[in-house]
mmCIF file with all atom_site columns, C-alpha atoms in Angstrom:
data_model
loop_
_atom_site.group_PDB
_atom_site.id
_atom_site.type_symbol
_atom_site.label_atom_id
_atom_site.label_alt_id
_atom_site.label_comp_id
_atom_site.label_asym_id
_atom_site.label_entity_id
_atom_site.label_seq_id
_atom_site.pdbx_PDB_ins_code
_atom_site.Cartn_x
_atom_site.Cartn_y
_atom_site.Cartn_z
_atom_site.occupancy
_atom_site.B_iso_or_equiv
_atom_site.pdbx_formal_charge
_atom_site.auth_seq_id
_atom_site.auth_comp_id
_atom_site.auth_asym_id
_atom_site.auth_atom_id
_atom_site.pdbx_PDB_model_num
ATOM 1   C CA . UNK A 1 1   ? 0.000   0.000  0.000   1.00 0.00 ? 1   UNK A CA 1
ATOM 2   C CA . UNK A 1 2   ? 1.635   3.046  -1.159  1.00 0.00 ? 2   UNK A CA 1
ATOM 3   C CA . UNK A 1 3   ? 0.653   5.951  1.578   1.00 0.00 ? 3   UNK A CA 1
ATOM 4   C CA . UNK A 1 4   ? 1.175   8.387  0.446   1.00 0.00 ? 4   UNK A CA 1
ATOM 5   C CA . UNK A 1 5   ? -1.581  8.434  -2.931  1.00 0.00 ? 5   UNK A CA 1
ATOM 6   C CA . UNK A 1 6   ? -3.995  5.958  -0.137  1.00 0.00 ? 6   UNK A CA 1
ATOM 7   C CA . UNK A 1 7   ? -3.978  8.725  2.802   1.00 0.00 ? 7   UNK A CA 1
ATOM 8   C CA . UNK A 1 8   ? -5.521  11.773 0.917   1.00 0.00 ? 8   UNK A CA 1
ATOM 9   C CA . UNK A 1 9   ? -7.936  9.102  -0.752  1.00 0.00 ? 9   UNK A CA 1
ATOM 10  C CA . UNK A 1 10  ? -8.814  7.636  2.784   1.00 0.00 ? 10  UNK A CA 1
ATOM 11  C CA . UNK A 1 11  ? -9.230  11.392 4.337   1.00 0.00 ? 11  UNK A CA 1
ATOM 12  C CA . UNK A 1 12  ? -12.187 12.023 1.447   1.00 0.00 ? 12  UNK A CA 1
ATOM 13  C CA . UNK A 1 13  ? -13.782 8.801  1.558   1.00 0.00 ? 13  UNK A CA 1
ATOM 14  C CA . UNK A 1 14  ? -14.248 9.294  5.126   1.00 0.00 ? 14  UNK A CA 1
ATOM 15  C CA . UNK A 1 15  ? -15.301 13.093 4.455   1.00 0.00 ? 15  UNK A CA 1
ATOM 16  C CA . UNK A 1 16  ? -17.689 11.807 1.911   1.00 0.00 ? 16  UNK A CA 1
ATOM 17  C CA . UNK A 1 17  ? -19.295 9.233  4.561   1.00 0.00 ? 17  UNK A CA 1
ATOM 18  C CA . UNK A 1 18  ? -20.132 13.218 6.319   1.00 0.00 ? 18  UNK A CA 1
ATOM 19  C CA . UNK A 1 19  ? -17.419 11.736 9.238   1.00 0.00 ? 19  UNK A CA 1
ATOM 20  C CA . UNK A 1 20  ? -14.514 13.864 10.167  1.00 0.00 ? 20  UNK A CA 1
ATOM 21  C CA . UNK A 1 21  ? -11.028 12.065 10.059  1.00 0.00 ? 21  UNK A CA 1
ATOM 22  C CA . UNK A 1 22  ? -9.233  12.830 13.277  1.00 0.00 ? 22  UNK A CA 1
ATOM 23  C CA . UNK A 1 23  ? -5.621  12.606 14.414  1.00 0.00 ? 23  UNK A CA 1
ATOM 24  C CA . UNK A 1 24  ? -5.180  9.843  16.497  1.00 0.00 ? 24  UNK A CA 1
ATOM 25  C CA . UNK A 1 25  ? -2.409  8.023  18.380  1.00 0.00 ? 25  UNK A CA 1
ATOM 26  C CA . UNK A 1 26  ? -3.647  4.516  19.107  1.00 0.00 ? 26  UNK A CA 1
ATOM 27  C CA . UNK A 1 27  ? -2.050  1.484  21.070  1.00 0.00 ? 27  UNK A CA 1
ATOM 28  C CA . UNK A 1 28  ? 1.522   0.531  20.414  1.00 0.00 ? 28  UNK A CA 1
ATOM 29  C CA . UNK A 1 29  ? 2.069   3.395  18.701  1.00 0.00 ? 29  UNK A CA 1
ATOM 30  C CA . UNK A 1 30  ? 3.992   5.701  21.232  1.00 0.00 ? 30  UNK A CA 1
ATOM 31  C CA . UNK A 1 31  ? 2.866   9.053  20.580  1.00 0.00 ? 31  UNK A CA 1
ATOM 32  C CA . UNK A 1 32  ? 2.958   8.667  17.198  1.00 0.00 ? 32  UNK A CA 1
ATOM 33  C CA . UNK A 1 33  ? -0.076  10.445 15.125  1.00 0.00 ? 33  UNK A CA 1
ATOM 34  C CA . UNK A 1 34  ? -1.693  8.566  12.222  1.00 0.00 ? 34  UNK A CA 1
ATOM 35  C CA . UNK A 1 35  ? -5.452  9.044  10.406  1.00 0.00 ? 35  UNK A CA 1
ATOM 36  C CA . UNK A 1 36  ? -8.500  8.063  12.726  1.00 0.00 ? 36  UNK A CA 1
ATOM 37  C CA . UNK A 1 37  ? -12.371 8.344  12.327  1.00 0.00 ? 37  UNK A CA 1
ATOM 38  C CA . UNK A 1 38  ? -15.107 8.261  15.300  1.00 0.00 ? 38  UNK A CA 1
ATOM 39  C CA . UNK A 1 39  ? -18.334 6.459  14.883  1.00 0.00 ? 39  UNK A CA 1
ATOM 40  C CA . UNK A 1 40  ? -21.368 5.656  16.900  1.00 0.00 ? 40  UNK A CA 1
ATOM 41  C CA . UNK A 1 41  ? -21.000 2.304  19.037  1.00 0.00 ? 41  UNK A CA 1
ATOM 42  C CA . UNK A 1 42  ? -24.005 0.250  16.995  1.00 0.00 ? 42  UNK A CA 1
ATOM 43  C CA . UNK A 1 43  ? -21.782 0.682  13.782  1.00 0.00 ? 43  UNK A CA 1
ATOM 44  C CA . UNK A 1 44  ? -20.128 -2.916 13.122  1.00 0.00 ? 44  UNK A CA 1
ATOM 45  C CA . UNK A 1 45  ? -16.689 -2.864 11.559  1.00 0.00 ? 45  UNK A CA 1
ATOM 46  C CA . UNK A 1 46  ? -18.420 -4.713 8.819   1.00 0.00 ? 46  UNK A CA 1
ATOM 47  C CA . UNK A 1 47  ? -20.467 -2.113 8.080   1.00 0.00 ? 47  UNK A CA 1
ATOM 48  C CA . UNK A 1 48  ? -18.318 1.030  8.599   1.00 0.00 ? 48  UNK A CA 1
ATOM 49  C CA . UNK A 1 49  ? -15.460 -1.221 5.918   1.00 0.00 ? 49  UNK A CA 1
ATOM 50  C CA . UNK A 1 50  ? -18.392 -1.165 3.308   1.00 0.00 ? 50  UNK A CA 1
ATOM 51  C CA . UNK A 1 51  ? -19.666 2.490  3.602   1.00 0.00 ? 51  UNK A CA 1
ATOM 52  C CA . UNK A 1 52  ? -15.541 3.033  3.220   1.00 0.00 ? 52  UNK A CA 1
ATOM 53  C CA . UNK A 1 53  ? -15.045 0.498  0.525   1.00 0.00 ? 53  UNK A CA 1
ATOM 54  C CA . UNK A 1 54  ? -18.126 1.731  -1.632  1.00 0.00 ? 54  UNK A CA 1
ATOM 55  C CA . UNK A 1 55  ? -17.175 6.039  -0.961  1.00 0.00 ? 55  UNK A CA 1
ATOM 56  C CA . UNK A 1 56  ? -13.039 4.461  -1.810  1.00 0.00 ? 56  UNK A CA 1
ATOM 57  C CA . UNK A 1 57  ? -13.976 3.189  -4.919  1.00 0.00 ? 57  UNK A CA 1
ATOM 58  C CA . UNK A 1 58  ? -16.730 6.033  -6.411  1.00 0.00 ? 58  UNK A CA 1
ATOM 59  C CA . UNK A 1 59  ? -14.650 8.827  -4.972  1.00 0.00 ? 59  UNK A CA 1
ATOM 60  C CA . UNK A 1 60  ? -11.011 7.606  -6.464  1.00 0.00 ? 60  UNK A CA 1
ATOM 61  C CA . UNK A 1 61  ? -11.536 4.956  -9.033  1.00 0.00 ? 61  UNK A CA 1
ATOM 62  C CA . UNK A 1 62  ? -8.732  3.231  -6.923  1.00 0.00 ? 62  UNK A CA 1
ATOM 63  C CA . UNK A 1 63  ? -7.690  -0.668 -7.658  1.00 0.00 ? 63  UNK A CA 1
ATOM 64  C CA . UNK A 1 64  ? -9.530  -2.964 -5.638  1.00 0.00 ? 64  UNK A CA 1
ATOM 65  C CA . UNK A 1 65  ? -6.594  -4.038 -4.295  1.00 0.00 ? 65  UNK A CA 1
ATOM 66  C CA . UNK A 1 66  ? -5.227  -0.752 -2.966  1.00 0.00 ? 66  UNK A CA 1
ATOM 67  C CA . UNK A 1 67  ? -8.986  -0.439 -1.148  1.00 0.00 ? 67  UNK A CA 1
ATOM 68  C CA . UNK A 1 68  ? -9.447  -4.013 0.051   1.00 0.00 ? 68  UNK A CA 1
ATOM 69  C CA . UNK A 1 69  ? -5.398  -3.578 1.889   1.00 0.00 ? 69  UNK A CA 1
ATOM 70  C CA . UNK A 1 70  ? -6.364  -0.019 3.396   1.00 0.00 ? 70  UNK A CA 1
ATOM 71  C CA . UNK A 1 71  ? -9.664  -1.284 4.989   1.00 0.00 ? 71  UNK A CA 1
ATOM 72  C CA . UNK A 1 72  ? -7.728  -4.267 6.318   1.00 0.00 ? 72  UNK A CA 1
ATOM 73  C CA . UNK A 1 73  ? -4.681  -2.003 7.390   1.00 0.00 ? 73  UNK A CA 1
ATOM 74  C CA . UNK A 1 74  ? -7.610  -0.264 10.200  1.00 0.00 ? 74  UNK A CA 1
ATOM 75  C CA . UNK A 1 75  ? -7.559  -0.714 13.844  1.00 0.00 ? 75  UNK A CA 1
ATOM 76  C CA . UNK A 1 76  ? -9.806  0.294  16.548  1.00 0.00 ? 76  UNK A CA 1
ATOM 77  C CA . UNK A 1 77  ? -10.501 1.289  20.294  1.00 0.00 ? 77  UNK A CA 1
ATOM 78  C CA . UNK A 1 78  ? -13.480 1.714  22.022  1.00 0.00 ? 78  UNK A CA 1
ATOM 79  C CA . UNK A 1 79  ? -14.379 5.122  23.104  1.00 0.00 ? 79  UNK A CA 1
ATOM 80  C CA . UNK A 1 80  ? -17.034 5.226  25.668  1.00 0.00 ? 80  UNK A CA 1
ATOM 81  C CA . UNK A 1 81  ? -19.985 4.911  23.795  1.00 0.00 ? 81  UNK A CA 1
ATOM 82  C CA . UNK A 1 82  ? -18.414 4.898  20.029  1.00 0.00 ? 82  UNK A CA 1
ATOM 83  C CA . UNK A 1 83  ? -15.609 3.595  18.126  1.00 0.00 ? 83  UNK A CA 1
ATOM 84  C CA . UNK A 1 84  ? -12.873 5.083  17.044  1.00 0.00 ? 84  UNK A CA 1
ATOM 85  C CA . UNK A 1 85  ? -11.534 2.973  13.510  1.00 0.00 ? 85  UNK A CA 1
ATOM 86  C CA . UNK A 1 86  ? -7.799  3.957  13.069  1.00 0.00 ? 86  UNK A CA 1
ATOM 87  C CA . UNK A 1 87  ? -4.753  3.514  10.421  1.00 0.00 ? 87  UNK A CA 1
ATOM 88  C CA . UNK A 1 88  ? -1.702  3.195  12.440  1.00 0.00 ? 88  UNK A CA 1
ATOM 89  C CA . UNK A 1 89  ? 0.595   2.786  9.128   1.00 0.00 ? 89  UNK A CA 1
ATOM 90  C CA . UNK A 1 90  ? -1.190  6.054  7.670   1.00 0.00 ? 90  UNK A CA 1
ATOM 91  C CA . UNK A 1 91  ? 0.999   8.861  9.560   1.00 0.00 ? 91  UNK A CA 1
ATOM 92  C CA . UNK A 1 92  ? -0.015  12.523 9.697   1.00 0.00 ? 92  UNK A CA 1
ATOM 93  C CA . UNK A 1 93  ? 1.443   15.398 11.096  1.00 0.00 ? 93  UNK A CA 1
ATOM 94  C CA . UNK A 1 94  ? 0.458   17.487 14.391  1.00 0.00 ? 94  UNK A CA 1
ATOM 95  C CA . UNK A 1 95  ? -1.855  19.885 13.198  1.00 0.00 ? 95  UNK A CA 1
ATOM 96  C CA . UNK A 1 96  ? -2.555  18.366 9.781   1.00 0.00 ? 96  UNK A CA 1
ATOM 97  C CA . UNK A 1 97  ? -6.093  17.060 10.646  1.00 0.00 ? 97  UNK A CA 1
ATOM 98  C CA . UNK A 1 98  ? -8.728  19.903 12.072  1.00 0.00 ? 98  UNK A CA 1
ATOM 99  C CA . UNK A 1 99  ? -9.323  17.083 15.071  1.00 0.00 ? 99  UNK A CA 1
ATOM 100 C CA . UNK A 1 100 ? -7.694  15.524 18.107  1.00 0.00 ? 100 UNK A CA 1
ATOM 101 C CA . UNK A 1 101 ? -9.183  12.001 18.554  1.00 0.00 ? 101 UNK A CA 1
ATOM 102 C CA . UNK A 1 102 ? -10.460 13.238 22.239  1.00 0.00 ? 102 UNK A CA 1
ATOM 103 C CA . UNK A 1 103 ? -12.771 15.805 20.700  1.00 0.00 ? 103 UNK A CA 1
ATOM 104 C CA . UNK A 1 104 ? -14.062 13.459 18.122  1.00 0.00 ? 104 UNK A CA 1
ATOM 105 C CA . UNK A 1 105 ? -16.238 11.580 20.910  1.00 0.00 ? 105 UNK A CA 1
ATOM 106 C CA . UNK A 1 106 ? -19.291 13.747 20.872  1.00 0.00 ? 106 UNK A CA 1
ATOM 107 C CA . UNK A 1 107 ? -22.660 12.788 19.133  1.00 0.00 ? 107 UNK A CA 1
ATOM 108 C CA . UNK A 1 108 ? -21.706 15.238 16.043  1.00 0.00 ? 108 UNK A CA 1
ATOM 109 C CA . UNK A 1 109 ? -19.524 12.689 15.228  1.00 0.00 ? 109 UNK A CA 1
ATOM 110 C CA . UNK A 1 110 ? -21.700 9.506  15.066  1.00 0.00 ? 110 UNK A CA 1
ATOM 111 C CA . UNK A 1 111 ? -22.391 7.761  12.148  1.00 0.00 ? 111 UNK A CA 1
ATOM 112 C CA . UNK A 1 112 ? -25.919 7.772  13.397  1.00 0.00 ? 112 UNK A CA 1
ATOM 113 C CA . UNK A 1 113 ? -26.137 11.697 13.010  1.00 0.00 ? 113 UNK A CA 1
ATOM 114 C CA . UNK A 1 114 ? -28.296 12.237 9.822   1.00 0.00 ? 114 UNK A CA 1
ATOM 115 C CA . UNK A 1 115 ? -27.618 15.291 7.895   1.00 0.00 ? 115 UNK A CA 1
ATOM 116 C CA . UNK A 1 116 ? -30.698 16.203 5.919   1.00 0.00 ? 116 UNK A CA 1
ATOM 117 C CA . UNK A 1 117 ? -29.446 16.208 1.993   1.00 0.00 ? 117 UNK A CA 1
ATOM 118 C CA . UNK A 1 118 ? -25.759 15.199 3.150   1.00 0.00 ? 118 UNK A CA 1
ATOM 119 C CA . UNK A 1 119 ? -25.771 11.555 4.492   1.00 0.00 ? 119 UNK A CA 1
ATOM 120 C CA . UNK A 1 120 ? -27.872 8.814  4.644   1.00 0.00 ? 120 UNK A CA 1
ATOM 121 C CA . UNK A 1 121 ? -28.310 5.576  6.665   1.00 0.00 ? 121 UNK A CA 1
ATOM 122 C CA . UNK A 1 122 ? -29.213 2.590  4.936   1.00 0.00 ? 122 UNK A CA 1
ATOM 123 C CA . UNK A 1 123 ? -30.984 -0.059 6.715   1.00 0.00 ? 123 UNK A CA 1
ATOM 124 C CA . UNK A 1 124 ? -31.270 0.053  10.384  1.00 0.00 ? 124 UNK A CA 1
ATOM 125 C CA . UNK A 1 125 ? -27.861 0.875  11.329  1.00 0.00 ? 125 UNK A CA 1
ATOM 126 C CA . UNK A 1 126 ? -25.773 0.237  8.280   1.00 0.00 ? 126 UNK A CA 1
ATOM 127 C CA . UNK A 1 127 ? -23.790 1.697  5.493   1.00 0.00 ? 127 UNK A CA 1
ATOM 128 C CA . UNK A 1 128 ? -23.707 6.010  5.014   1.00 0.00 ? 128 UNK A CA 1
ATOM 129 C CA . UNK A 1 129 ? -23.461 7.211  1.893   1.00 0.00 ? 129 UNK A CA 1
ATOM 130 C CA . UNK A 1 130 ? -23.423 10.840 1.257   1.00 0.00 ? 130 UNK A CA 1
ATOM 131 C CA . UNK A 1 131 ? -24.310 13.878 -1.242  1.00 0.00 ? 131 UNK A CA 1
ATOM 132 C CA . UNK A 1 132 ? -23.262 17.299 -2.282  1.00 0.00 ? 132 UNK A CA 1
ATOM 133 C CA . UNK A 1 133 ? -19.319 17.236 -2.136  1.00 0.00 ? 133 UNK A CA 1
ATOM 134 C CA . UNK A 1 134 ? -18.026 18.404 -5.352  1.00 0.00 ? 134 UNK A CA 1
ATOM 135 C CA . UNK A 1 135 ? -16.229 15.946 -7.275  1.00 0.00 ? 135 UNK A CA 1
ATOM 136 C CA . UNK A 1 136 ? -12.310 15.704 -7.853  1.00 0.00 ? 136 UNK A CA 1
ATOM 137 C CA . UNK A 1 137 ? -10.745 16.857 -11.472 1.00 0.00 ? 137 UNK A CA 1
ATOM 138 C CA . UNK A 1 138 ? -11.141 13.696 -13.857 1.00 0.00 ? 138 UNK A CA 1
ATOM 139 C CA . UNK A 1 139 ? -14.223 12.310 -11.812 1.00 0.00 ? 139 UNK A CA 1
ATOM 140 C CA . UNK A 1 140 ? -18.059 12.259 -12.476 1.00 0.00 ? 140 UNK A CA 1
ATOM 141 C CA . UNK A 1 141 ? -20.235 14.054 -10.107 1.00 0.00 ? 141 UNK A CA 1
ATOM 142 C CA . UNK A 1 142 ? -22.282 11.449 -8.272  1.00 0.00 ? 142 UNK A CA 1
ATOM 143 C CA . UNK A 1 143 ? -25.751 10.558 -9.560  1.00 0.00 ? 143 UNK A CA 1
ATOM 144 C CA . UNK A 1 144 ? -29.031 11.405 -7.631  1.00 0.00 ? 144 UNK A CA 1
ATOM 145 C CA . UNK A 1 145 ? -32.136 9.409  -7.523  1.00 0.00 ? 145 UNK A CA 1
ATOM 146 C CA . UNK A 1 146 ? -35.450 10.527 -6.148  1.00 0.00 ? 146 UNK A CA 1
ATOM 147 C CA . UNK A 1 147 ? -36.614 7.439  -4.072  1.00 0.00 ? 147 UNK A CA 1
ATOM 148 C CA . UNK A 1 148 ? -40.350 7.016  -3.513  1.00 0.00 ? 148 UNK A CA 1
ATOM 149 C CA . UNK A 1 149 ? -41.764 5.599  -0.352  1.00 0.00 ? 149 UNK A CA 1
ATOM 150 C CA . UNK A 1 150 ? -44.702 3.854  1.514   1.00 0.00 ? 150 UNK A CA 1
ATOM 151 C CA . UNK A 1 151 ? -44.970 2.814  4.706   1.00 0.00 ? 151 UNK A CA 1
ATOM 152 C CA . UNK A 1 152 ? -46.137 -0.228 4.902   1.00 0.00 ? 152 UNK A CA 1
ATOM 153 C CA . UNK A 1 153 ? -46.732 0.079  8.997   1.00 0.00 ? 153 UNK A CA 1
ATOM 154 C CA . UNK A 1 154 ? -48.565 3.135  8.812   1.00 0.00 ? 154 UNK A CA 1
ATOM 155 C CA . UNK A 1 155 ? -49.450 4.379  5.269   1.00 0.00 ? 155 UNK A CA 1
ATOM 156 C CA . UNK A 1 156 ? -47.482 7.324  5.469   1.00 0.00 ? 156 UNK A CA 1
ATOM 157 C CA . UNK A 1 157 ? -45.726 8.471  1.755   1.00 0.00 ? 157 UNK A CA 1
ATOM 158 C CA . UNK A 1 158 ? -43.080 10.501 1.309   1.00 0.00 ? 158 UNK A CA 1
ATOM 159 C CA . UNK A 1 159 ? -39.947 11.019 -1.326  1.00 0.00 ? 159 UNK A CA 1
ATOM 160 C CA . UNK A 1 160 ? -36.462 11.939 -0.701  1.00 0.00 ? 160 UNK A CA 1
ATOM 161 C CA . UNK A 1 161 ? -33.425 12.511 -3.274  1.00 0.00 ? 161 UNK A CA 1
ATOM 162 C CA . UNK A 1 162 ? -30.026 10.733 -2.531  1.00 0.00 ? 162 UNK A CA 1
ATOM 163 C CA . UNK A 1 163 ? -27.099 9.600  -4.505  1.00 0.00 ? 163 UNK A CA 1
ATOM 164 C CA . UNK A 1 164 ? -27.931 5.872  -3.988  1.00 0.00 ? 164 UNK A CA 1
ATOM 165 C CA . UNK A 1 165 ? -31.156 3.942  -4.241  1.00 0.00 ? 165 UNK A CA 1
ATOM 166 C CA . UNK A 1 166 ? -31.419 3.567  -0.437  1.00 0.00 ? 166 UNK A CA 1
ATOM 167 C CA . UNK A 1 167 ? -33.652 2.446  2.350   1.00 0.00 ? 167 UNK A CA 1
ATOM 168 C CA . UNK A 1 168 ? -34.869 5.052  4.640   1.00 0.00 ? 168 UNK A CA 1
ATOM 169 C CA . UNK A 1 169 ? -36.403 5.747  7.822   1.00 0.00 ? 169 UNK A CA 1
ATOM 170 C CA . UNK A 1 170 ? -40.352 6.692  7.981   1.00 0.00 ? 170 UNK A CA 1
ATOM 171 C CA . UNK A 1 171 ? -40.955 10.013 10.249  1.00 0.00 ? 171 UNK A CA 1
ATOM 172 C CA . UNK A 1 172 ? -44.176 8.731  11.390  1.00 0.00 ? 172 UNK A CA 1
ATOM 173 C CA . UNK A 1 173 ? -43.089 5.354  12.750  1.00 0.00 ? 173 UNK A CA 1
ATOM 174 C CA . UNK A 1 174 ? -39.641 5.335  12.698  1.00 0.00 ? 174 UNK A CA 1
ATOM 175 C CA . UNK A 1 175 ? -40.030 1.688  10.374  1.00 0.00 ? 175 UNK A CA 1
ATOM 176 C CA . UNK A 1 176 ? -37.178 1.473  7.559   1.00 0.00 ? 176 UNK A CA 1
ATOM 177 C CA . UNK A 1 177 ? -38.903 0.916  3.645   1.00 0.00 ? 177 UNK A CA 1
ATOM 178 C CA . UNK A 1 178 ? -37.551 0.121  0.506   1.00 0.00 ? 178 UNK A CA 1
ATOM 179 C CA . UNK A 1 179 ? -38.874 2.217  -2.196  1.00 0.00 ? 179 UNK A CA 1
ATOM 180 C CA . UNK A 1 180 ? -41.187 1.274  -4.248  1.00 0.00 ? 180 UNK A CA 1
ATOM 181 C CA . UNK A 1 181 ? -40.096 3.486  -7.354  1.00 0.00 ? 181 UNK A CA 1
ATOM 182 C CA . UNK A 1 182 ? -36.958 5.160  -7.790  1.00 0.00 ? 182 UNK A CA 1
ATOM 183 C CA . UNK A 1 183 ? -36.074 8.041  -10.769 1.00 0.00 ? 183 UNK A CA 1
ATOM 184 C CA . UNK A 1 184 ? -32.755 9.760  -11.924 1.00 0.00 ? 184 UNK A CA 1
ATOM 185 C CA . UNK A 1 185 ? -32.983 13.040 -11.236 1.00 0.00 ? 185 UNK A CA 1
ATOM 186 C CA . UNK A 1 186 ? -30.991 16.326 -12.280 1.00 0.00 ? 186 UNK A CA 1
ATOM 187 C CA . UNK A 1 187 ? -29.521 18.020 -9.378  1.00 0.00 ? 187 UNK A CA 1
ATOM 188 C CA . UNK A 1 188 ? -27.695 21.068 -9.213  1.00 0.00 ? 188 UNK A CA 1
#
């Protein structure tokens, strides 16, 4: 894994998930700093490595290999009520991340914090994908799909635009539908 083209790539796939990469110094490492990310404790490794894995690969067009090696490069430490996932072979500065690991344990920084038009939680706990960041020279801005809904617990029907096809959450009861219809959309 070649660091140095992997840690700007990991620092916007985690930016894209709408989670703030933090500066971390994790066990064994002696003071030394290297790339971290906080996330709400009901978010399963398994999980948080495919919400990585699927923002790696749109946001970089990196080989599969080069993704696969970073997710399984990661670490992690509990943090009270989160987890903090970490790259101890990804170095970074003092000062070169906005964070310090210790302030990243606040609920701004969960995974379950839902950003209206930014981020999205699939499922009932699962991968975040996210909108609106503008995309690198050489790449295609992300798709958006209006996604129609039903609630099949209560009736209630709304629509919401995303850049996947997605599950989401009904206001009403709080149950998680598939949609029933979803369009490409033009967004600006």
């Amino acid at each position: 894994m070649n660091t140095d083209t992997v840690k700007p790539r990991l620092i916007k796939s985690i930016l894209s998930m709408g989670l703030v990469p933090v500066q971390y110094s994790g066990r064994s490492m002696y003071g030394s700093q290297c790339v971290g990310v906080a996330v709400g404790g009901d978010v399963s490794p398994v999980n948080f490595g495919a919400g990585l894995a699927s923002k790696a690969f749109s946001a970089s067009g990196s080989a599969y290999r080069e993704v696969i090696e970073t997710i399984q490069a990661a670490d992690s430490d509990s943090m009270g009520l989160g987890t903090i996932f970490y790259w101890p072979s990804i170095a970074v500065e003092a000062g070169e991340l906005p964070l310090d690991a210790a302030e990243a344990d606040e609920p701004g920084f969960s995974i379950d914090v839902v950003i209206e038009s930014e981020i999205q939680t699939l499922g009932a706990g699962g991968v975040v994908l996210s909108t609106g960041l503008a995309p690198v020279d050489g790449e295609e801005p992300e798709g958006w799909f209006r996604n129609h809904y039903k609630c099949t617990q209560c009736g209630h029907e709304w629509h919401d635009d995303w850049s996947a096809q997605c599950d989401d959450r009904c206001n009403d009861c709080g149950s998680t539908m598939t949609p029933y219809k979803s369009e490409d959309i033009e967004k600006d």
